[in-house]
Short mmCIF file of C-alpha atoms and ligand atoms in Angstrom, two decimals:
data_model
loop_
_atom_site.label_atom_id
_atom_site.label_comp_id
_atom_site.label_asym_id
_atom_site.label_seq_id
_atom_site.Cartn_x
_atom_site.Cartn_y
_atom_site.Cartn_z
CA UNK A 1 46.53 -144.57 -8.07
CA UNK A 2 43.88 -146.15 -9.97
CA UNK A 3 42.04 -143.03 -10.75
CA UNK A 4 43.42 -142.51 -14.41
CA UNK A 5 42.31 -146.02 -15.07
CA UNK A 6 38.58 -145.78 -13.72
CA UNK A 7 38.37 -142.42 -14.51
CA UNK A 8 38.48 -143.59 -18.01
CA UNK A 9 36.79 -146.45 -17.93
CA UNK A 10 39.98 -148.90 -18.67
CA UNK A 11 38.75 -150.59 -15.57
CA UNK A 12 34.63 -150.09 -14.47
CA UNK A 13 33.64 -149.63 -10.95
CA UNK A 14 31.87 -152.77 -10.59
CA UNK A 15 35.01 -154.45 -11.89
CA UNK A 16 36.99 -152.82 -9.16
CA UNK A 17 34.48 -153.50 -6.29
CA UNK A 18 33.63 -157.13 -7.36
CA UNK A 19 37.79 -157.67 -7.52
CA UNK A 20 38.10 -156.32 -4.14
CA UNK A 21 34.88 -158.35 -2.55
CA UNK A 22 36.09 -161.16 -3.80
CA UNK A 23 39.29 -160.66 -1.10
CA UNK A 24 37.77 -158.86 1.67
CA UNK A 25 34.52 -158.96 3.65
CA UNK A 26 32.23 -156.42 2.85
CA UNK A 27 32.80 -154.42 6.30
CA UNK A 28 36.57 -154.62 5.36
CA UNK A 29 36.17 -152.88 1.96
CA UNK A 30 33.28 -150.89 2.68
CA UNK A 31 35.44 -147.78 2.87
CA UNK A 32 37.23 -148.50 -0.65
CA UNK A 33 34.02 -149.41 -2.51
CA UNK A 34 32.95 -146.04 -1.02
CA UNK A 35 35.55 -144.28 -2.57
CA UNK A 36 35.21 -145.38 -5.16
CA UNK A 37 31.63 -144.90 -5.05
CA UNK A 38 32.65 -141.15 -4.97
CA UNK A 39 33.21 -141.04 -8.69
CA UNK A 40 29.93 -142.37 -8.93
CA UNK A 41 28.39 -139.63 -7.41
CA UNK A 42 29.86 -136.50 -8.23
CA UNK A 43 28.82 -137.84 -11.77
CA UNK A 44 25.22 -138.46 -11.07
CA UNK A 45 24.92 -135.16 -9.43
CA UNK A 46 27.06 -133.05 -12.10
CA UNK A 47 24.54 -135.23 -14.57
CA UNK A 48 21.64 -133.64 -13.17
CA UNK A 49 22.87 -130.01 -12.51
CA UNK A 50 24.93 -129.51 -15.62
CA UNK A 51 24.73 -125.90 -14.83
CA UNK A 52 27.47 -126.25 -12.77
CA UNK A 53 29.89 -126.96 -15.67
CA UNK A 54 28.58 -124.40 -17.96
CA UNK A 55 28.69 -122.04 -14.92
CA UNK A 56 32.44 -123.00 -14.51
CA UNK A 57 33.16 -122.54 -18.63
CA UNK A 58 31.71 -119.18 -18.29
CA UNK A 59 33.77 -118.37 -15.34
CA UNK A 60 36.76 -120.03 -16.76
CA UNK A 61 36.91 -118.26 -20.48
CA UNK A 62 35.86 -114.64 -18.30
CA UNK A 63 38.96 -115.02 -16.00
CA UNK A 64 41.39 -116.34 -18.59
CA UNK A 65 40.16 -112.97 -20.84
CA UNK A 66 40.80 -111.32 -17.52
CA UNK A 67 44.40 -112.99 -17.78
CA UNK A 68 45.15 -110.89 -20.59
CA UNK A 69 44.52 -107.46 -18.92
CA UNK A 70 45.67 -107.92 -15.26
CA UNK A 71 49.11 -107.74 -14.86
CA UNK A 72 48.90 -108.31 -11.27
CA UNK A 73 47.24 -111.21 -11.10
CA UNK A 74 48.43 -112.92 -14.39
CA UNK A 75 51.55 -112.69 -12.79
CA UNK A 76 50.01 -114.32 -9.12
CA UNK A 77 49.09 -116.86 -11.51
CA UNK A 78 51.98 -117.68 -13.03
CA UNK A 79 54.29 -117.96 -10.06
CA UNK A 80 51.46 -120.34 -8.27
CA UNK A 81 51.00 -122.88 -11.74
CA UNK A 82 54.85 -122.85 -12.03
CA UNK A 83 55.33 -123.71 -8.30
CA UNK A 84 57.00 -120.15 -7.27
CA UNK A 85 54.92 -118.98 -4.73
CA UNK A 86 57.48 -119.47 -1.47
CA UNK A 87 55.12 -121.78 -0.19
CA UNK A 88 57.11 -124.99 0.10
CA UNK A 89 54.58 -127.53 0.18
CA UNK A 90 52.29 -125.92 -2.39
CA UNK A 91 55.07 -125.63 -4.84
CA UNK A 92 56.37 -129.00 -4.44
CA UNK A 93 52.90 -129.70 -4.97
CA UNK A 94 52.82 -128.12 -7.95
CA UNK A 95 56.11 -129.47 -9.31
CA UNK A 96 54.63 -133.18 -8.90
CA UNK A 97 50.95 -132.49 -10.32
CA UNK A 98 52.64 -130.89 -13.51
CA UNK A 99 55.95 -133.64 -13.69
CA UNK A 100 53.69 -137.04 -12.30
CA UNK A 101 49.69 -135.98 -13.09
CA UNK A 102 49.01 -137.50 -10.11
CA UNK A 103 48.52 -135.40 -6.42
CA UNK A 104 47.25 -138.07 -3.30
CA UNK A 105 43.55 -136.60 -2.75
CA UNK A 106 45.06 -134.77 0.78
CA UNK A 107 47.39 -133.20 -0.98
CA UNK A 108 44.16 -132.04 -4.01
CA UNK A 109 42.49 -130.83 -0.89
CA UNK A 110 45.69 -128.54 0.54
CA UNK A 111 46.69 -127.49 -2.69
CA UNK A 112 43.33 -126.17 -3.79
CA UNK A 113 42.73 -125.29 -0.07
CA UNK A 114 45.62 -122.80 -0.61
CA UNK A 115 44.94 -121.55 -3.78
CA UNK A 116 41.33 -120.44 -2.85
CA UNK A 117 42.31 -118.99 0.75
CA UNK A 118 45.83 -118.57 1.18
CA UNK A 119 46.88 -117.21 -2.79
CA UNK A 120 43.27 -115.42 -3.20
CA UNK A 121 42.87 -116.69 -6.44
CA UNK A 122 39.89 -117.41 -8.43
CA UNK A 123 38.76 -121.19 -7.94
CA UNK A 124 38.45 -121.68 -11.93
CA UNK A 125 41.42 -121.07 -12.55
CA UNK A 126 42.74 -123.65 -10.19
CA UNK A 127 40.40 -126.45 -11.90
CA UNK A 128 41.53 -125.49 -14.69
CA UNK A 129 44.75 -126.30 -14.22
CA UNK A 130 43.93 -129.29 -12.33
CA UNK A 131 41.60 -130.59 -14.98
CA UNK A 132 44.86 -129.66 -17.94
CA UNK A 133 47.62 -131.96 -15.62
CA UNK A 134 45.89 -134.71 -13.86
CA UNK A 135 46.03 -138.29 -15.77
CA UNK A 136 42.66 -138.60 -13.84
CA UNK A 137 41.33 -135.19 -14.97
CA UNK A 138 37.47 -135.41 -14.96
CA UNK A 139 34.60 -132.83 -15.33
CA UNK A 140 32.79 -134.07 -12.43
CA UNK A 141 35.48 -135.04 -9.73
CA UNK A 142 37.16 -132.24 -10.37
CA UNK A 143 34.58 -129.32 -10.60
CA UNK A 144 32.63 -130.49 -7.93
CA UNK A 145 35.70 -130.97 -5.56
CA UNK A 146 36.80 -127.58 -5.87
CA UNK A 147 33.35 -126.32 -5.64
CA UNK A 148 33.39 -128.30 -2.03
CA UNK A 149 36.81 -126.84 -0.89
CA UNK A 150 35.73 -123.42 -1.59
CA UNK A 151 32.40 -124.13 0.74
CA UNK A 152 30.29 -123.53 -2.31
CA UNK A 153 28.96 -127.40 -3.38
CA UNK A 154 28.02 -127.92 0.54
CA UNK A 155 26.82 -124.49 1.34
CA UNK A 156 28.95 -122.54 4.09
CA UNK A 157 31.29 -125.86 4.69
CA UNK A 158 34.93 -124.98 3.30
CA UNK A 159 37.97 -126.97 3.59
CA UNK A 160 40.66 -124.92 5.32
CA UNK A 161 44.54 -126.25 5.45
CA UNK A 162 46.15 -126.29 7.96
CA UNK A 163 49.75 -126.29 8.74
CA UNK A 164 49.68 -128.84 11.69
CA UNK A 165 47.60 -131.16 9.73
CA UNK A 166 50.04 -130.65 6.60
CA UNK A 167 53.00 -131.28 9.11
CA UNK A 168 51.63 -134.68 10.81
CA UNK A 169 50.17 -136.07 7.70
CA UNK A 170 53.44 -135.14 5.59
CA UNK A 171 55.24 -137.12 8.34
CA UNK A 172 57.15 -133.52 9.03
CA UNK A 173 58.64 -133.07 5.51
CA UNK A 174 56.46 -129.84 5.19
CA UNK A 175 55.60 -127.36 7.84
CA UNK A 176 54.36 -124.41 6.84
CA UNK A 177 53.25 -122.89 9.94
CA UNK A 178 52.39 -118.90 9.35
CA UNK A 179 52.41 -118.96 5.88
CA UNK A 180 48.87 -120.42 5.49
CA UNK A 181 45.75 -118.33 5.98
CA UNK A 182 43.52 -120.44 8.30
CA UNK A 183 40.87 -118.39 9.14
CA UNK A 184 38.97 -117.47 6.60
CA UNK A 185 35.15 -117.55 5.21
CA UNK A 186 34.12 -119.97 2.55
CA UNK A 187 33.73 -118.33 -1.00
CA UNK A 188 30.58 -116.32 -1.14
CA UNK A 189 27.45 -118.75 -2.26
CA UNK A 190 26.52 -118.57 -5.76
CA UNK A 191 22.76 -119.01 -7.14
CA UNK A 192 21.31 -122.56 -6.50
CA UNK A 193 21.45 -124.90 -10.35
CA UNK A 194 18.53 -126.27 -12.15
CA UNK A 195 17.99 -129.49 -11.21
CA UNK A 196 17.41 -131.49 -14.87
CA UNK A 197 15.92 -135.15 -15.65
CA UNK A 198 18.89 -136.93 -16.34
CA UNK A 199 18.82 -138.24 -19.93
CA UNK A 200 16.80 -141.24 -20.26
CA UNK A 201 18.95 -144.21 -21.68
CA UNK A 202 18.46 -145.02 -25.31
CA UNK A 203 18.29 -148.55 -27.13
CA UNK A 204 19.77 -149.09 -30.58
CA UNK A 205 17.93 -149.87 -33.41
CA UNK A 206 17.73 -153.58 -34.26
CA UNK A 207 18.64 -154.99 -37.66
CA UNK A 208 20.85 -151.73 -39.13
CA UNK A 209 24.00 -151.10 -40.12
CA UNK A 210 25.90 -150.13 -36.80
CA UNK A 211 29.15 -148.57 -36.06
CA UNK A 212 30.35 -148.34 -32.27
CA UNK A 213 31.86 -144.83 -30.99
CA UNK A 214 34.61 -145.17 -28.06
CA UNK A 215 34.85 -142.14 -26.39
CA UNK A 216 37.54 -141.25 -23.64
CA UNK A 217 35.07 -141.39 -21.11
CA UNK A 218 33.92 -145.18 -21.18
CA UNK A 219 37.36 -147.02 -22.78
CA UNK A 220 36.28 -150.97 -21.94
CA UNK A 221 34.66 -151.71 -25.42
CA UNK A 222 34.53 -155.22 -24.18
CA UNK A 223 31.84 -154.84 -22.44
CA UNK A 224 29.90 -152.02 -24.19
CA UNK A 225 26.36 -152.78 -25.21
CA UNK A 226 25.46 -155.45 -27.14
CA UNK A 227 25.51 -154.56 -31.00
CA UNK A 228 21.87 -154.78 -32.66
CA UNK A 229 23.71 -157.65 -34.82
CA UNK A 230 25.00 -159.65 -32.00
CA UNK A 231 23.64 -162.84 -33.08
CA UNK A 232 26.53 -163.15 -35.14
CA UNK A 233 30.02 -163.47 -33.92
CA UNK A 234 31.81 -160.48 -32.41
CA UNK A 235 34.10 -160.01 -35.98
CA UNK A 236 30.41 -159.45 -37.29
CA UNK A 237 28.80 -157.39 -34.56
CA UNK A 238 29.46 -153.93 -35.82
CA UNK A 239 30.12 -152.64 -39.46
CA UNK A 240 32.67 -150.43 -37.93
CA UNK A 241 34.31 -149.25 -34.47
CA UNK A 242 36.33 -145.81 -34.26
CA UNK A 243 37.57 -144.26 -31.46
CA UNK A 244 37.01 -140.40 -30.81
CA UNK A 245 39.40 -138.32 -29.94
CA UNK A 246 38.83 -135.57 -27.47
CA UNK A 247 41.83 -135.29 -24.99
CA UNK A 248 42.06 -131.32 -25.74
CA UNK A 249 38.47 -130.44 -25.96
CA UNK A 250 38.14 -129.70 -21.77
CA UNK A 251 39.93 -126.48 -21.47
CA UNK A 252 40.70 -123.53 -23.51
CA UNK A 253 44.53 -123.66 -22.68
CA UNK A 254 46.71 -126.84 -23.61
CA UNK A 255 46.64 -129.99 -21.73
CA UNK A 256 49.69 -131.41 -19.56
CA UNK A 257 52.10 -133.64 -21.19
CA UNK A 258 52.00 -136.67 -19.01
CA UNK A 259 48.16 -136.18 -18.87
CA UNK A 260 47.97 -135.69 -22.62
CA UNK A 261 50.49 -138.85 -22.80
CA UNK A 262 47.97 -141.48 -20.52
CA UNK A 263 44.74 -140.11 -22.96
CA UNK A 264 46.15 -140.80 -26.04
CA UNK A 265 48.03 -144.38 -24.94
CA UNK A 266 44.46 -145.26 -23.32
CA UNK A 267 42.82 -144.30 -26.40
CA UNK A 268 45.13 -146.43 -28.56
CA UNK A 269 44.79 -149.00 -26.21
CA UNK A 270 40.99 -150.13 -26.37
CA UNK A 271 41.48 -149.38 -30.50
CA UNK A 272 43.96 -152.75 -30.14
CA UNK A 273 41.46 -154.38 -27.62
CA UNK A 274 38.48 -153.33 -29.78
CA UNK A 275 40.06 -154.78 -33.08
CA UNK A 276 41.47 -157.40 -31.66
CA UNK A 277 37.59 -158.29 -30.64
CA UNK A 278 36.73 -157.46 -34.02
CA UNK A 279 39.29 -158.70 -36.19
CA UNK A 280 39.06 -155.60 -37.74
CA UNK A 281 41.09 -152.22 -38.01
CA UNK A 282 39.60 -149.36 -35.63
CA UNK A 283 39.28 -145.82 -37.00
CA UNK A 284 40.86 -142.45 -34.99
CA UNK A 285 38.21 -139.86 -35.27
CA UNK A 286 37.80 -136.63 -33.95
CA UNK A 287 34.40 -134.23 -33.88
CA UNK A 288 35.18 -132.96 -37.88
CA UNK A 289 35.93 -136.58 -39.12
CA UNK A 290 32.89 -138.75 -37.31
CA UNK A 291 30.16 -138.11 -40.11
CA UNK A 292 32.84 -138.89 -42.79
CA UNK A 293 33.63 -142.01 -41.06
CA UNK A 294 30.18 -143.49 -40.59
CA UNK A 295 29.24 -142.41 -43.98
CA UNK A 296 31.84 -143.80 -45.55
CA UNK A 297 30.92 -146.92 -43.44
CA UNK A 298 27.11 -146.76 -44.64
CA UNK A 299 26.56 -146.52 -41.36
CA UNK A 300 22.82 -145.87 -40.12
CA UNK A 301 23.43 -145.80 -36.46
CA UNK A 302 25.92 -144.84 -34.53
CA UNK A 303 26.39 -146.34 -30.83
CA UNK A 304 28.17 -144.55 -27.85
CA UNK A 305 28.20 -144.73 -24.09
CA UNK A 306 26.46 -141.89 -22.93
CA UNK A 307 27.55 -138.42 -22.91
CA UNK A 308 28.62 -137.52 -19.72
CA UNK A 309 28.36 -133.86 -18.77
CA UNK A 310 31.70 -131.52 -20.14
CA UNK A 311 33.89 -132.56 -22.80
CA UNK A 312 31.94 -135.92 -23.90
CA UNK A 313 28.52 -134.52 -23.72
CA UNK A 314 29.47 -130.89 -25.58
CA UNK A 315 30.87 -132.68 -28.35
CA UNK A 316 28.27 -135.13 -28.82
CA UNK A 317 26.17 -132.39 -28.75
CA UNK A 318 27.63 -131.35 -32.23
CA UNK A 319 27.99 -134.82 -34.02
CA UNK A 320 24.72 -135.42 -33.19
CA UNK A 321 23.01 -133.19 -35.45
CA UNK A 322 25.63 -133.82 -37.76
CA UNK A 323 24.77 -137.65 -38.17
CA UNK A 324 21.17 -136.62 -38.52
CA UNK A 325 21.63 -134.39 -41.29
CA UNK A 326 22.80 -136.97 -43.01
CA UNK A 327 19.98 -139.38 -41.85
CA UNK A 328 22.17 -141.45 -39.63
CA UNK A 329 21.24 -141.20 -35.67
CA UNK A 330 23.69 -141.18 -32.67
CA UNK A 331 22.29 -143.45 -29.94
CA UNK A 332 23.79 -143.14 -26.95
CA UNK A 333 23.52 -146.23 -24.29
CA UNK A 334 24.17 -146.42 -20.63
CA UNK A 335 25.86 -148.92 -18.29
CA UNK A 336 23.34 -150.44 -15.71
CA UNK A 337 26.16 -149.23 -12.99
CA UNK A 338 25.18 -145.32 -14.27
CA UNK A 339 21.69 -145.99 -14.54
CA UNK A 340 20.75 -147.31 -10.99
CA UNK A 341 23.53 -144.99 -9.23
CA UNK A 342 22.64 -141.81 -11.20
CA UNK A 343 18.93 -140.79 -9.82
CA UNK A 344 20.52 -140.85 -6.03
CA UNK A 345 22.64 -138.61 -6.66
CA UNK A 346 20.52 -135.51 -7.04
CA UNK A 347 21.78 -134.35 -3.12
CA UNK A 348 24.12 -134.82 -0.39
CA UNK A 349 26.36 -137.99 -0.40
CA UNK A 350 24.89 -139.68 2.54
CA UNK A 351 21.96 -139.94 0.74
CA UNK A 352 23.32 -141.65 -2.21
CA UNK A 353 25.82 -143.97 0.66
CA UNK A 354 22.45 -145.32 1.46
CA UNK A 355 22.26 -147.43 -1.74
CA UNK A 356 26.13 -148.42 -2.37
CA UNK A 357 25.40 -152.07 -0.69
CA UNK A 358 22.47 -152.60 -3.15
CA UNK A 359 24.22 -150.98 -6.59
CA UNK A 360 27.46 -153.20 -5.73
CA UNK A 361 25.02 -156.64 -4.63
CA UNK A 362 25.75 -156.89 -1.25
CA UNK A 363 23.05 -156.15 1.55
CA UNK A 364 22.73 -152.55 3.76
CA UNK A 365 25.39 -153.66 5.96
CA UNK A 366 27.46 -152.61 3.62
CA UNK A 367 26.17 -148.93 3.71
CA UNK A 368 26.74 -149.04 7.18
CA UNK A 369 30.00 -150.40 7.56
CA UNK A 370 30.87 -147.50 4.75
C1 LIG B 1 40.46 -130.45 -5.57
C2 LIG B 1 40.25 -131.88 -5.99
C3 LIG B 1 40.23 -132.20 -7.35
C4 LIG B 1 40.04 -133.52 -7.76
N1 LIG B 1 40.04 -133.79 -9.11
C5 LIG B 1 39.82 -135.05 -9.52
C6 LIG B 1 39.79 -135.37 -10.91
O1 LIG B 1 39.93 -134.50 -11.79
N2 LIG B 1 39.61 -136.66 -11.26
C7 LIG B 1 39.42 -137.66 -10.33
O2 LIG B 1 39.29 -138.81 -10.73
N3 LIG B 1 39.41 -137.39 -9.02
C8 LIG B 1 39.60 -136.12 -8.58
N4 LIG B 1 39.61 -135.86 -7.24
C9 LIG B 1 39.23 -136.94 -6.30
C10 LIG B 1 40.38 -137.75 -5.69
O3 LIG B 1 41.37 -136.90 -5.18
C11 LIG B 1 41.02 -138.73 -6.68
O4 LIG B 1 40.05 -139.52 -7.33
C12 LIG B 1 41.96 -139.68 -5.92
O5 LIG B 1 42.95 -138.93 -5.24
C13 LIG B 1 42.59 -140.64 -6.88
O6 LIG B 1 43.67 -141.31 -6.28
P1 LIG B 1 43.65 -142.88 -5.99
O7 LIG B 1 43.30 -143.61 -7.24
O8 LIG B 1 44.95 -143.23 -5.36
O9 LIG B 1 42.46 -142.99 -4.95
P2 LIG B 1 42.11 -144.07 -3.83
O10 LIG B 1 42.13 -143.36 -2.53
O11 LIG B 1 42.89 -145.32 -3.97
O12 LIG B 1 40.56 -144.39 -4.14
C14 LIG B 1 40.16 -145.43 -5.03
C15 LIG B 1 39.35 -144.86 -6.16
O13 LIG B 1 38.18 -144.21 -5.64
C16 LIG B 1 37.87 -143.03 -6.42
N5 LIG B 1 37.96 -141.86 -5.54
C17 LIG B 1 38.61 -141.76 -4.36
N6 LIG B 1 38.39 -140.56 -3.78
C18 LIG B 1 37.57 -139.88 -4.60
C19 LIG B 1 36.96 -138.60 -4.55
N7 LIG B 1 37.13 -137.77 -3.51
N8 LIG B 1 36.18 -138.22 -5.59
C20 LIG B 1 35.98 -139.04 -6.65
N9 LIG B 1 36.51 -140.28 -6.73
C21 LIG B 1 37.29 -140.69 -5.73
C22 LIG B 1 38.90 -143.00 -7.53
O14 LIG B 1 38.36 -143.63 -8.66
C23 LIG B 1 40.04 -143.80 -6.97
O15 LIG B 1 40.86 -144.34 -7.96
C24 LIG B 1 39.82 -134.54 -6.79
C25 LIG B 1 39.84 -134.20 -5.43
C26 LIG B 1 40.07 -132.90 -5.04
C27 LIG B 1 40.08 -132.59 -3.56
#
C-alpha cells in the first residue's frame, strides 16, 4: 500500500529500492524492486506514446456525452460505479475502491476484468472511475493497465477472471461461479500510436531569479534539482517555492473523496517540508494564479520536475506560454531515475527488466533473479 506515496513522489523509487537492498539480497527483492519498477515503465512508455492518453480523453469526453443520451447504458453504469450489479465480488469491490481508494492489484485486474467482459462496458469509462477514486490514481498505471486487461496494450493478450481463481485467491469469501463471462475475445485492436522523442531534459538558467514549482506528480522537494543559486544556503536557494494544485484537472467528472483527501494532505505536506527547508512561506497555486505568483515574485525562471504525460503535462502546457508572455520561462528538469529508465521503455516490459539491475546499481543478476 505504498502506491499513493510513490505514485506521488512522497517517497522516490530509488528511495524505496535502496531501503529495501539495504535488508535483503538482491535475489530476495528482485521481485519488489520489479514492481516497483512497473511504475517506472508504464511511465516511460506512456512518455513516448502520449497518444494513448489523448486517445483515452477523446474516448472518455465521447462516452460520457454518450452518458447523457443512453438511458440504457447510463443506467448499466450507474448500478456497476455504485456497486449494484448482483455480482458480489465486483460490488464489494466497488464499495472498497470508492470508501478506502485503495483495491490490491488482483482485485484492479478482476474488477476491470469484469467490467470490460462480463458488464460489456466501455473500458474508459472504467479508468475513469478508477483514475477519480484511487489515492494512487495515475495517468500511466492506470491507462495502460486497463489497456492490458482489455488485450489492447499487448496485442490479442486479455486478462480474463475467473471464478476459481477469484475463489482460491479470495480464500473462498467470493465465488462467483456462472456469473462471470470467461470466454470471451480481447477488445478489438485499435490503430498502433506514434512513437515520440521523449522530451529532452532541460537545465535552469544560472544566476536568475528562480522560483521552484511542486507539482502533484514529483512531491519530495528535498531532493529536487539544485537551484541555479545554490551556493548559498537552502533559505537562499530560491526567491520563491509554490505548490500547484491540480488534484481535479484528470477527469471531467469529480474526484473521490478519500482520493481528493490524500492529494490535497500530500500537497500541504511538502509546502511544510519545502518551507521548513526554506524558512520561508510556500504559495498554493493553481493553472490561473502561477503567472501572478512568479510575477509578483520577479521571478525570471520558473523550475518544475518534468511534465509527465496527462494532468501534469496538459497543464504545463498552458502556463508555459503564459510565463513566456510575460518573459519569464518554465524549465522543466528531470530526475536521473526518469532519465536513464525512460528510453527502455519504448516496448514490451522484458525489454526494459533487462536494465532494472543497472538503473537500481546492482549487477544483471538482479534482472535475472526479477
Ligand atoms: C486496472 C488497473 C489499474 C491500475 N491503476 C493504477 C493507478 O492508477 N495507479 C497506480 O499506482 N497503480 C495502478 N495499478 C497498478 C497496481 O495495481 C498498483 O500500483 C498496486 O496495486 C499498488 O498497491 P501496493 O502499493 O500494495 O503494491 P505492491 O504490490 O506492494 O508493489 C509495490 C509498489 O510497486 C508499484 N507497482 C506494483 N505493481 C504495479 C503495477 N502493476 N503497475 C505499476 N506499478 C506497480 C507500486 O508503486 C507499488 O506501491 C493498476 C493496476 C490495474 C490492474
Amino acid at each position: 500500500m505504498l502506491s499513493p506515496w510513490i505514485r506521488h513522489r512522497l517517497v522516490t523509487e530509488p528511495e524505496v529500492a535502496a531501503a529495501v537492498l539495504a535488508r535483503h539480497s538482491p535475489a530476495a527483492c528482485a521481485k519488489f524492486v520489479q514492481e516497483v519498477c512497473w511504475r517506472t515503465y508504464w511511465i516511460g512508455w506512456l512518455e513516448q506514446h502520449p497518444g494513448a492518453w489523448a486517445r483515452y480523453r477523446e474516448g472518455l469526453d465521447r462516452l460520457l456525452e454518450r452518458l447523457d443520451r443512453d438511458a440504457a447504458l447510463a443506467e448499466r453504469y450507474r448500478a456497476a460505479v455504485e456497486g449494484r450489479t448482483g455480482i458480489a465480488c465486483f460490488d464489494a469491490w466497488a464499495a472498497a475502491l470508492v470508501e478506502t481508494g485503495y483495491l490490491h492489484n488482483h482485485a484492479r485486474m478482476w474488477t476491470a476484468s469484469i467490467w470490460i467482459f462480463t458488464l460489456g462496458l466501455p473500458w474508459e469509462l472504467g479508468a475513469d472511475w478508477f483514475l477519480r477514486h484511487l489515492a494512487d490514481g495515475d495517468p500511466a498505471s492506470n491507462t495502460l493497465s486497463w489497456r492490458w486487461v482489455g488485450g489492447l496494450q499487448t496485442r490479442g493478450k486479455h486478462y480474463l477472471a475467473r471464478a476459481a481463481n477469484i475463489a482460491e485467491y479470495t480464500g473462498g469469501r467470493f465465488d462467483p461461479r456462472g456469473e462471470l463471462v470467461e470466454q470471451a475475445a480481447p477488445l478489438p485492436a485499435d490503430a498502433p500510436f506514434v512513437r515520440e522523442a521523449l522530451l529532452a531534459p532541460a537545465r535552469p538558467l544560472q544566476q536568475v531569479r528562480s522560483g521552484l514549482l511542486v507539482t502533484l506528480d514529483d512531491l519530495h522537494p528535498e531532493s529536487a534539482c539544485a537551484s541555479p543559486s545554490s551556493r548559498s544556503s537552502p533559505s537562499e536557494a530560491w526567491a520563491s517555492c509554490a505548490v500547484l494544485d491540480a488534484s481535479e484537472v484528470a477527469s471531467p467528472l469529480p474526484a473521490g473523496a478519500v482520493a481528493a483527501g490524500f492529494r490535497a494532505a500530500a500537497l500541504e505536506d511538502a509546502a511544510l517540508r519545502q518551507s521548513a527547508l526554506t524558512q520561508d512561506a510556500v504559495a498554493r497555486v493553481d493553472a490561473a494564479s502561477v503567472v501572478d505568483w512568479a510575477r509578483a515574485r520577479s521571478l525570471r525562471q520558473v523550475v518544475v520536475s518534468h511534465g509527465r504525460v496527462g494532468t501534469t503535462r496538459a497543464l504545463l502546457g498552458s502556463i508555459g506560454p503564459a510565463l513566456d508572455a510575460h518573459g519569464i520561462a518554465l524549465v522543466q528538469w528531470q530526475r536521473r531515475w526518469d532519465a536513464v529508465a525512460w528510453p527502455h521503455a519504448a516496448r514490451g516490459f522484458f525489454a526494459f527488466r533487462d536494465h532494472i539491475g543497472a538503473l537500481v546499481g546492482e549487477g544483471e543478476a538482479m534482472n535475472r533473479s526479477a
